[in-house]
mmCIF file of C-alpha atoms in Angstrom:
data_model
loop_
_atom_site.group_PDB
_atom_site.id
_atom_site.type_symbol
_atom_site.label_atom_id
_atom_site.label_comp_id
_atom_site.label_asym_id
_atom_site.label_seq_id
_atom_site.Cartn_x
_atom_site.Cartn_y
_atom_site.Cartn_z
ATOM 1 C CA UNK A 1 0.000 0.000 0.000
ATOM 2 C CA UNK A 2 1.519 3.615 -0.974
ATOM 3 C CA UNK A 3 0.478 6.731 2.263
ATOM 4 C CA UNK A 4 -1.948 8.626 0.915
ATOM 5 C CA UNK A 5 -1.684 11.238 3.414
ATOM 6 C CA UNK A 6 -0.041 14.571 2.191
ATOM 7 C CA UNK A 7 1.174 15.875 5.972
ATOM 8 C CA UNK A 8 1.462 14.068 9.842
ATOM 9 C CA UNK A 9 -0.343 16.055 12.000
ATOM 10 C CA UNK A 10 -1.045 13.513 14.323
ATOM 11 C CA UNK A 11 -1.274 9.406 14.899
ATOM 12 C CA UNK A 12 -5.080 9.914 14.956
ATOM 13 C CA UNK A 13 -5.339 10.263 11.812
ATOM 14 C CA UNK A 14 -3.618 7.234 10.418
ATOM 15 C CA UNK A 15 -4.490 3.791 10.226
ATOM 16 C CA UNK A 16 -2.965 0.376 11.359
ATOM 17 C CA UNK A 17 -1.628 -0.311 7.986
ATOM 18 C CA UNK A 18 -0.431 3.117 7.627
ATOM 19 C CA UNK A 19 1.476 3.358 10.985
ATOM 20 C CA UNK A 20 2.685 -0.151 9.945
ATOM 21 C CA UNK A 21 4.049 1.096 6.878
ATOM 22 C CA UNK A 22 5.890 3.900 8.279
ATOM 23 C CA UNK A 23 7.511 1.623 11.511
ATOM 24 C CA UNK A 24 8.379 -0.981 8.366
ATOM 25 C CA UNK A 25 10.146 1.636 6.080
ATOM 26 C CA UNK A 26 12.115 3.597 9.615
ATOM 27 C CA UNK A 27 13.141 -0.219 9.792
ATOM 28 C CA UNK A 28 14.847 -0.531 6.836
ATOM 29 C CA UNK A 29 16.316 3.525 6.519
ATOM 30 C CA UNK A 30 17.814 2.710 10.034
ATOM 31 C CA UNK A 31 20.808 0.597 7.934
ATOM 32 C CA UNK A 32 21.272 3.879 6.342
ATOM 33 C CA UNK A 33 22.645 4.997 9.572
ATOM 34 C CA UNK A 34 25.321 2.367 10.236
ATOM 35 C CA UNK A 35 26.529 3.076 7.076
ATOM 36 C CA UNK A 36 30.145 5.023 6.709
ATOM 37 C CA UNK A 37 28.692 6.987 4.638
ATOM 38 C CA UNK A 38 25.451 8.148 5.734
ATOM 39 C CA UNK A 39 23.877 9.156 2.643
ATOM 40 C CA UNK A 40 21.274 8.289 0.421
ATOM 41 C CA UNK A 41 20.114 10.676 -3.106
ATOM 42 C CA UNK A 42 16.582 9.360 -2.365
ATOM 43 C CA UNK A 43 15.159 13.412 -1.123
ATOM 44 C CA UNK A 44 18.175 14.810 -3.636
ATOM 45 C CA UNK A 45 16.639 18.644 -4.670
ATOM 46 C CA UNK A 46 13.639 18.662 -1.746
ATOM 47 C CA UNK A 47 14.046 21.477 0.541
ATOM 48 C CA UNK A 48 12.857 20.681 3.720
ATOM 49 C CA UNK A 49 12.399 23.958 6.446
ATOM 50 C CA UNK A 50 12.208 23.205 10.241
ATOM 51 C CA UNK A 51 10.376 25.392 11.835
ATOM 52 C CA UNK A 52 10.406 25.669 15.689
ATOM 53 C CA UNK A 53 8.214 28.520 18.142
ATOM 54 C CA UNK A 54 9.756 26.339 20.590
ATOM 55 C CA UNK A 55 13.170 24.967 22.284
ATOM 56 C CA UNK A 56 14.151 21.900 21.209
ATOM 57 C CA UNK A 57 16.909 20.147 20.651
ATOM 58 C CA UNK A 58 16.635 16.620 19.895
ATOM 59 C CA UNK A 59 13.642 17.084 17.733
ATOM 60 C CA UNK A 60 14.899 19.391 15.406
ATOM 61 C CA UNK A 61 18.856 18.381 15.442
ATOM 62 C CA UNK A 62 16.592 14.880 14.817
ATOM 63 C CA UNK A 63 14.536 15.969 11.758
ATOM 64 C CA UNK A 64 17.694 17.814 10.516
ATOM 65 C CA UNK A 65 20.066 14.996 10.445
ATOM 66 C CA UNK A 66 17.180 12.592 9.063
ATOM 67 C CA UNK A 67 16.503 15.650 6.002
ATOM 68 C CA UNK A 68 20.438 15.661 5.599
ATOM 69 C CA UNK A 69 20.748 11.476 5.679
ATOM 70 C CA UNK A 70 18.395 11.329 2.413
ATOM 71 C CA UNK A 71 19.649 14.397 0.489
ATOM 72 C CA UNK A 72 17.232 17.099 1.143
ATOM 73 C CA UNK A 73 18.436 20.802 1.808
ATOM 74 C CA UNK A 74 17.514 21.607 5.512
ATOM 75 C CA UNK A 75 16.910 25.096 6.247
ATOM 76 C CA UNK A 76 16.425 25.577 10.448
ATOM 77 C CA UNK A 77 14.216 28.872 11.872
ATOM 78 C CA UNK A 78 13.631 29.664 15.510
ATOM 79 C CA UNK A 79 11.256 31.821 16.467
ATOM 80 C CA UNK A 80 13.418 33.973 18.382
ATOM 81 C CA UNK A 81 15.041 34.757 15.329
ATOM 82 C CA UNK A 82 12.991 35.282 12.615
ATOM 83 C CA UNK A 83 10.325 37.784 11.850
ATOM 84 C CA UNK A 84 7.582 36.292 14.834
ATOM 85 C CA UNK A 85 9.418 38.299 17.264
ATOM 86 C CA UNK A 86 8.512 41.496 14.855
ATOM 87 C CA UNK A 87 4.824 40.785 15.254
ATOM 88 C CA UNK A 88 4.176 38.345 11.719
ATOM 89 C CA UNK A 89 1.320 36.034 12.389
ATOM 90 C CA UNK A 90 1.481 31.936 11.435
ATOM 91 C CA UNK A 91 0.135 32.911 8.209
ATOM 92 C CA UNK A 92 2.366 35.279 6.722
ATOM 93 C CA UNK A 93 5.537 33.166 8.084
ATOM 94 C CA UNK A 94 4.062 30.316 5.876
ATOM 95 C CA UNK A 95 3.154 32.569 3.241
ATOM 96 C CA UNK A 96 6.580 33.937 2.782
ATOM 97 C CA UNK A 97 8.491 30.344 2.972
ATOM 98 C CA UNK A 98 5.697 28.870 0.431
ATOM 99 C CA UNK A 99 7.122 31.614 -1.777
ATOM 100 C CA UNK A 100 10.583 29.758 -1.461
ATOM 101 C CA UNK A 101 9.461 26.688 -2.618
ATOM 102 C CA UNK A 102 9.888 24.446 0.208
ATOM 103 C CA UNK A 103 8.869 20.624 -0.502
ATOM 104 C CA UNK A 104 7.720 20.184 3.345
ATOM 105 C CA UNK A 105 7.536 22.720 6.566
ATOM 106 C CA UNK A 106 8.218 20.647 9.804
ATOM 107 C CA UNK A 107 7.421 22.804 12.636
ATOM 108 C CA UNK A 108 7.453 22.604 16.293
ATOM 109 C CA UNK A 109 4.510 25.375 17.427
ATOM 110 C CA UNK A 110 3.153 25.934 21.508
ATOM 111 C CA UNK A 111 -0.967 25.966 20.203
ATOM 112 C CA UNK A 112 -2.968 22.596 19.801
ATOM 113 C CA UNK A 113 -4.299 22.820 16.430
ATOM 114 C CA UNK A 114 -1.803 25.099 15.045
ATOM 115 C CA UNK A 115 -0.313 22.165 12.191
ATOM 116 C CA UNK A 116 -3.470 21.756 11.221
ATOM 117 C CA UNK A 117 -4.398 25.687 10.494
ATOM 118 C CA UNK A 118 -1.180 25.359 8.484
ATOM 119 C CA UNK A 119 -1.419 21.996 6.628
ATOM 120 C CA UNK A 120 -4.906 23.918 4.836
ATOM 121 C CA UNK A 121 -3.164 27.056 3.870
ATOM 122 C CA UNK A 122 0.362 25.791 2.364
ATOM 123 C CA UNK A 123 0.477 23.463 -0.654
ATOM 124 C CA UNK A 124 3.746 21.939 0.364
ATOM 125 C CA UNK A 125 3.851 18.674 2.849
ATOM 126 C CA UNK A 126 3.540 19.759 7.177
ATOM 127 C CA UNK A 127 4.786 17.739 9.708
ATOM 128 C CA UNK A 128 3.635 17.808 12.910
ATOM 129 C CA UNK A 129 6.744 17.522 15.330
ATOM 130 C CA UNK A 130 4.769 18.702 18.529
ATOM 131 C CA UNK A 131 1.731 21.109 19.196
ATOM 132 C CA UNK A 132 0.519 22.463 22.465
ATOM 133 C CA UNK A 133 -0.694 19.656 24.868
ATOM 134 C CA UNK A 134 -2.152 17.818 21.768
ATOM 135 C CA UNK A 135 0.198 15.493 19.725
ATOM 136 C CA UNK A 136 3.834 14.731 18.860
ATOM 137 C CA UNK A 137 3.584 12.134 15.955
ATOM 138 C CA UNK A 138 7.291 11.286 15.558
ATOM 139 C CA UNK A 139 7.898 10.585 19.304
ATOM 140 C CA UNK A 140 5.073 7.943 19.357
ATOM 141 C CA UNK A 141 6.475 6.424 15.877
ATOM 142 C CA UNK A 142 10.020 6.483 17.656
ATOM 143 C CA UNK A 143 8.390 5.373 20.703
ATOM 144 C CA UNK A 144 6.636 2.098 19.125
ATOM 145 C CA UNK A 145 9.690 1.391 16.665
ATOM 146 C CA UNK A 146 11.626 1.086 19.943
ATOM 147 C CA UNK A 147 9.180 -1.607 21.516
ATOM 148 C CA UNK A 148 8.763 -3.567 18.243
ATOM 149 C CA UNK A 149 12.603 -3.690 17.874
ATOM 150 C CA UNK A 150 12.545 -5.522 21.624
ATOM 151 C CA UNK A 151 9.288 -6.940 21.874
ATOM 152 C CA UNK A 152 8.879 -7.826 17.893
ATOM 153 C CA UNK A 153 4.888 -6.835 17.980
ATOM 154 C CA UNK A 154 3.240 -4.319 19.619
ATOM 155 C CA UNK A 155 -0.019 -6.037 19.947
ATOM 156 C CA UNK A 156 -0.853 -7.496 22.982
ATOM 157 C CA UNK A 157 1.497 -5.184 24.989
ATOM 158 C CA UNK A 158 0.948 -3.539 28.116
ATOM 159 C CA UNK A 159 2.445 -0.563 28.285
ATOM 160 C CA UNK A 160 2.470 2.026 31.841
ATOM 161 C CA UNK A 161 2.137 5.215 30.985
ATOM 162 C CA UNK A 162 2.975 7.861 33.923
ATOM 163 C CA UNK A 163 3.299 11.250 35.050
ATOM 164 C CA UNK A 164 1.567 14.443 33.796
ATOM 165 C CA UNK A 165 -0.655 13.060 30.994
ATOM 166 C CA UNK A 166 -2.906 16.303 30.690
ATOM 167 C CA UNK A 167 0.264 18.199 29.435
ATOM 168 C CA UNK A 168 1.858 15.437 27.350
ATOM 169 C CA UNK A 169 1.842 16.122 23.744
ATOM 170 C CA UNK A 170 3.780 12.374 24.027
ATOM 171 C CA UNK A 171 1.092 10.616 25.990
ATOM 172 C CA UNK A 172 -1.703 11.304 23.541
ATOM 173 C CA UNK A 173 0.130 9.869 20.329
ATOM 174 C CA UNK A 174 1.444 7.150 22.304
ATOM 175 C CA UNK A 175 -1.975 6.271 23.325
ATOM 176 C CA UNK A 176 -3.506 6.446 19.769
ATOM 177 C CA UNK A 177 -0.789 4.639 18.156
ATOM 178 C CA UNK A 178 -0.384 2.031 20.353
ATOM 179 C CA UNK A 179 -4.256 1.429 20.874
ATOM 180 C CA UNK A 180 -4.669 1.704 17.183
ATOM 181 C CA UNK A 181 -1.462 -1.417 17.229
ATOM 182 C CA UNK A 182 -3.319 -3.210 19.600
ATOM 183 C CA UNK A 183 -1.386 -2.171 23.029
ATOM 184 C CA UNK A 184 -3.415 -2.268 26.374
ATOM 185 C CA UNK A 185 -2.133 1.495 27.831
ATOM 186 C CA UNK A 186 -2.392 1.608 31.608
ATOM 187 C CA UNK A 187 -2.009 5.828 32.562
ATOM 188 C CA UNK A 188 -1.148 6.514 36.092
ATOM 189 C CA UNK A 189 -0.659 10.218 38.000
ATOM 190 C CA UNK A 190 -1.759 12.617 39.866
ATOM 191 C CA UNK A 191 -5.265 13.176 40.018
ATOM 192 C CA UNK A 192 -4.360 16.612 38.410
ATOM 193 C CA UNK A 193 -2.777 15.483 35.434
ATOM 194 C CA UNK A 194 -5.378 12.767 34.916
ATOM 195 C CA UNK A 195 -7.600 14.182 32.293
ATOM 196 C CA UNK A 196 -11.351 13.122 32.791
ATOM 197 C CA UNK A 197 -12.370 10.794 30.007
ATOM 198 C CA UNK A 198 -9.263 9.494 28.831
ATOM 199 C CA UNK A 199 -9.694 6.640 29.254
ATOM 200 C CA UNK A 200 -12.241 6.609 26.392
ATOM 201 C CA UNK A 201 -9.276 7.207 23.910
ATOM 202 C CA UNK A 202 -8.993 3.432 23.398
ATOM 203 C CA UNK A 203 -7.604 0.678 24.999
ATOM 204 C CA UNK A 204 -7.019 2.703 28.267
ATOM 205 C CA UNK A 205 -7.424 1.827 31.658
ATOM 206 C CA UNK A 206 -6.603 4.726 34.477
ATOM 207 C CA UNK A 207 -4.752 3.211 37.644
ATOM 208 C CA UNK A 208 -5.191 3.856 41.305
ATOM 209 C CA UNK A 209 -1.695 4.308 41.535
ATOM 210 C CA UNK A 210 1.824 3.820 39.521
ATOM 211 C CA UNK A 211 2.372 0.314 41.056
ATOM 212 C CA UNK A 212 -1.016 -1.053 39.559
ATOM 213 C CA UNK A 213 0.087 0.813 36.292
ATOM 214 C CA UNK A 214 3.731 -0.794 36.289
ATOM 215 C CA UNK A 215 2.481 -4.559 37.642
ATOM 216 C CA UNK A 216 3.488 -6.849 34.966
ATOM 217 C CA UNK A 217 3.754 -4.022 32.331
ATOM 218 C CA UNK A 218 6.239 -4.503 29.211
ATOM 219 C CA UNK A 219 7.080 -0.630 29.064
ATOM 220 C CA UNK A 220 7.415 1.599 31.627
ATOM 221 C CA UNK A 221 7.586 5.423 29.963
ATOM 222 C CA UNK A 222 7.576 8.034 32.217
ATOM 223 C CA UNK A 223 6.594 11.236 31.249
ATOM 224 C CA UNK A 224 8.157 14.700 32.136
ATOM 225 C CA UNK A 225 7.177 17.214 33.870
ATOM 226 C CA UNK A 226 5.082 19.893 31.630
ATOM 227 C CA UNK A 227 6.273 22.591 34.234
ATOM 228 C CA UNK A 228 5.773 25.186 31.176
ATOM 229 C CA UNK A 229 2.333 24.248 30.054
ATOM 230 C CA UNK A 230 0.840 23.898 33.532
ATOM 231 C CA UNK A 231 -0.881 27.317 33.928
ATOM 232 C CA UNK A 232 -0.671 27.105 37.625
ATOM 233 C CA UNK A 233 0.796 24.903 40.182
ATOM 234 C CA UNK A 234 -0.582 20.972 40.103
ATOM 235 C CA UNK A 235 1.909 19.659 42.377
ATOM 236 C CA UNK A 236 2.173 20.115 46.309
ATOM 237 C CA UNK A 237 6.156 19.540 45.447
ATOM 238 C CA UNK A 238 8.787 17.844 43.527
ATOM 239 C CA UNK A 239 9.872 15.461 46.556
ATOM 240 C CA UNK A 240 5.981 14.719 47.136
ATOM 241 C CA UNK A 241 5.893 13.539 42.928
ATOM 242 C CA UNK A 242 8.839 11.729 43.211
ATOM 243 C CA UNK A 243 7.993 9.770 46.042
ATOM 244 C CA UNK A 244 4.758 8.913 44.656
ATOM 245 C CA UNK A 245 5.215 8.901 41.228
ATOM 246 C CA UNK A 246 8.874 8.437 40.318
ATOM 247 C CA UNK A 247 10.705 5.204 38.869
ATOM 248 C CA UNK A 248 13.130 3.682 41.634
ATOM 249 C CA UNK A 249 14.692 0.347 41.309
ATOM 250 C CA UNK A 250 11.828 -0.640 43.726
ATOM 251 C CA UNK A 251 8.710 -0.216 41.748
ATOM 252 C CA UNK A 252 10.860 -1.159 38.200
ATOM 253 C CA UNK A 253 11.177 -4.838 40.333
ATOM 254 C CA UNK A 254 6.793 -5.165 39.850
ATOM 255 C CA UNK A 255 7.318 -4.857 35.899
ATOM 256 C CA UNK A 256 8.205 -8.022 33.452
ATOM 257 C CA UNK A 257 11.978 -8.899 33.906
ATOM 258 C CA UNK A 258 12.738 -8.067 30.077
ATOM 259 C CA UNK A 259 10.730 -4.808 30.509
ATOM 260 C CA UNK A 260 11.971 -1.586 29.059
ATOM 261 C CA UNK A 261 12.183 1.844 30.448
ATOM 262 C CA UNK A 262 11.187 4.622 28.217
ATOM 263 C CA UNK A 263 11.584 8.925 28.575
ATOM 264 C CA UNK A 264 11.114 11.044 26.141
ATOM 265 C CA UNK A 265 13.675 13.302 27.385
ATOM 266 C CA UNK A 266 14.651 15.781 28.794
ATOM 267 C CA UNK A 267 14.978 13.943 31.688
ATOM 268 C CA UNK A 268 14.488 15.530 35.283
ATOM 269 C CA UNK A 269 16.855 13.227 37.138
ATOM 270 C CA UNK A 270 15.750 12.471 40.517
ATOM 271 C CA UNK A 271 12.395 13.180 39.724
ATOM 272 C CA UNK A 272 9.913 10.918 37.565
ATOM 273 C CA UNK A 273 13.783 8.448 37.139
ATOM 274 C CA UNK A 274 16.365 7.873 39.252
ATOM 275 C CA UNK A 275 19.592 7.819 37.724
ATOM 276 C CA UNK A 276 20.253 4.268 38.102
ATOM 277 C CA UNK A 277 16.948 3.757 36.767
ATOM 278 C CA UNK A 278 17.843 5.881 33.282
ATOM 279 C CA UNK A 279 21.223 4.191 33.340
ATOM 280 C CA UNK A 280 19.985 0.592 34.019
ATOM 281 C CA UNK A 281 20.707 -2.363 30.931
ATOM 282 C CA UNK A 282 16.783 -1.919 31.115
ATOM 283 C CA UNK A 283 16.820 2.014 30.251
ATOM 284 C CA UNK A 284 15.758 1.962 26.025
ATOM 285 C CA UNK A 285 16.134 5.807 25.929
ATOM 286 C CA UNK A 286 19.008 6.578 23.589
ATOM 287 C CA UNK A 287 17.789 3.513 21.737
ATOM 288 C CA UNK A 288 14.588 5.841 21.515
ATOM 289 C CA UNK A 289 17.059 8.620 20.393
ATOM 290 C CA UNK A 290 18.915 6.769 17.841
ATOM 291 C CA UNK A 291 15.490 5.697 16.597
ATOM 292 C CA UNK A 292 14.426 9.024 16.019
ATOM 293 C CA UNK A 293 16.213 9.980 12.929
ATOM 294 C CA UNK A 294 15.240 6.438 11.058
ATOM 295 C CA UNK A 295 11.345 7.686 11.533
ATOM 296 C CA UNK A 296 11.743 11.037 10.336
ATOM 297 C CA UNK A 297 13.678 9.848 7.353
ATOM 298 C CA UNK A 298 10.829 7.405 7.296
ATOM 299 C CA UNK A 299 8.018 10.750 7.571
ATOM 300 C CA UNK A 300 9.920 12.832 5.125
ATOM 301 C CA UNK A 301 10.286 9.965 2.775
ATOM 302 C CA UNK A 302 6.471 9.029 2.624
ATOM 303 C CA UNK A 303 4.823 12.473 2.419
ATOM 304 C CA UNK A 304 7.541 13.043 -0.634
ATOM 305 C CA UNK A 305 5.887 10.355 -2.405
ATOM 306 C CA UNK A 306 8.052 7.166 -0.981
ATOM 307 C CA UNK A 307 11.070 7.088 -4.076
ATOM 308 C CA UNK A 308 13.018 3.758 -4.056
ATOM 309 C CA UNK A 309 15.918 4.302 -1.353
ATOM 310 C CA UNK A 310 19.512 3.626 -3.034
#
C-alpha cells in the first residue's frame, strides 16, 4: 500500500496499515545509519524547512540529520530569530516560505491545532513535530519502533504510561498509536494530570496508583514534567511527585523482567527516574534517540511520495 496522506499532523489520523508502513520503512532507513557513509540521493533537490516557536533540541537536530541522511536541503528557523518576534502572524511566516518553494515545513509550534491551520493554507507537505498539549507524531512512531525492535509486535502489549498526561503532547500519540497497534495502555498520576475521560481514547485503563500501572507491564515510559504548560501549580512539590510517582529500582522490580524503560527526554533526574533507573541495561532511551532519525527519514520519505531508497 503507498500513504496517501499529504502531511502528519497527528497518529489519529492514520491507520494500522499506515502506521505499519511507516515503523516498516524507519526499519529498513535505520541501515542507512550504520553506514560510513550516511547518505542516500533518495530526497536529492527537496528542501525541507524546520520550523520551531519552541526549544528543542533533539527534535529538530533529529529531523535535521534525518533531512540531511536522504539528500534534502535543511533550512532551520527559531522563532526567536525570525520575523515572529517582529509581530508576523502563522500565516504570513508560511506565506513567505511557500514563496521559497519548500517541498515540506516541519514545525514545532506551543498551540494545539496550530499544524493543522497550516497543513490547509500551504500546498507543500507539514509535519507535525509537537503542538501544544495535543500530539507529537514522531515521538510515538520512535516510541513504538523502539518496543517492536525488543518486543517484535506491539499487539498485545501492556504498556504504563505515567506522570503528567494532561500536558503530554507524548502521551496522547502514544496512546492512539499504540491502541490503534493493539497495546493495552495503563495511565497513572496525579489526580491533576489525569484528564477526565481518557480513558475513552482506546484501549485505556486509568490506575489507582503507579504500582497497579507498572504490575506486569512490558514498558514503563515516564513522562516529564510539563512545568511550562501547567498554567498554575498541580503539584504540592517535587519530593511529594517523586515519592509517589517516580521510577526507583523498587517499583521497576513489579514490571516483566525483560521490561523496558522509556523517557522522552529531557529527563528531570531524581524526579519521575532515578539515575540508576535511566542508566539501568533496562533504560531503552538513547535507543529511543537513535530511533528518532530512522522515523523522520521514514516521515519525510512518505509524504515526498516514498522514491526507491539507493
Amino acid at each position: 500500500m503507498g500513504f496517501r496522506h499529504k502531511d502528519i499532523i497527528a497518529l489519529k489520523d492514520l491507520t494500522r496499515e499506515e502506521i505499519t508502513l511507516l515503523l516498516d520503512t524507519a526499519d529498513s532507513l535505520s541501515e542507512i545509519n550504520q553506514r560510513d557513509i550516511k547518505k542516500v540521493p533518495t530526497l536529492r533537490g527537496k528542501t525541507v524547512i524546520n520550523l520551531f516557536y519552541e526549544a528543542s533540541t533533539r527534535t529538530r537536530t533529529s529531523f535535521e540529520i534525518a533531512a540531511k541522511r536522504l539528500s534534502a536541503d535543511a533550512v532551520n528557523i527559531t522563532a526567536s530569530t525570525s520575523s515572529v518576534v517582529k509581530g508576523e502572524t502563522l500565516s504570513d511566516t508560511a506565506n513567505n516560505l511557500l514563496a521559497m518553494k519548500p517541498d515540506i515545513i516541519v514545525m514545532r509550534h506551543a498551540v494545539s491545532g496550530a499544524h493543522e491551520y497550516l497543513a490547509k493554507r500551504v500546498s507543500c507537505s507539514v509535519i507535525n513535530a509537537g503542538d501544544g498539549a495535543h500530539e507529537h507524531p514522531s515521538q510515538g512512531l520512535l516510541d513504538m519502533l523502539t518496543m517492536r525492535q525488543k518486543f517484535g509486535r506491539l499487539d498485545g502489549l501492556k504498556v504504563a504510561i505515567v506522570g503528567d498526561i494532561t500536558h503530554s503532547r507524548v502521551a496522547r500519540s502514544d496512546i492512539y498509536g499504540l491502541t490503534t497497534m493493539g497495546s493495552h495502555v495503563f495511565l497513572a498520576g496525579p489526580p491533576t494530570m489525569m484528564p477526565v475521560g481518557i480513558e475513552r481514547l482506546g484501549n485505556v485503563t486509568v490506575c489507582k496508583d503507579m504500582r497497579e500501572a507498572v504490575d506486569q507491564a512490558d514498558v514503563v515510559m515516564m513522562l516529564r514534567i510539563q512545568l511550562e504548560r501547567q498554567g498554575k501549580t498541580l503539584l504540592p512539590s517535587m519530593r511529594e511527585y517523586s515519592r509517589y510517582f517516580g521510577l526507583n529500582p523498587e517499583v521497576l522490580t513489579l514490571a516483566k523482567k525483560n521490561a523496558i524503560v522509556m523517557h522522552p527526554g529531557p529527563i528531570n533526574r531524581g524526579v519521575e527516574l532515578a539515575s540508576s533507573v535511566a542508566d539501568c541495561d533496562q533504560s531503552a532511551i538513547l535507543t529511543q534517540v537513535e530511533n528518532g532519525v530512522a522515523v523522520r527519514m521514514a516521515m519525510l520519505y512518505h509524504v515526498c511520495g516514498g522514491e526507491p531508497v539507493e
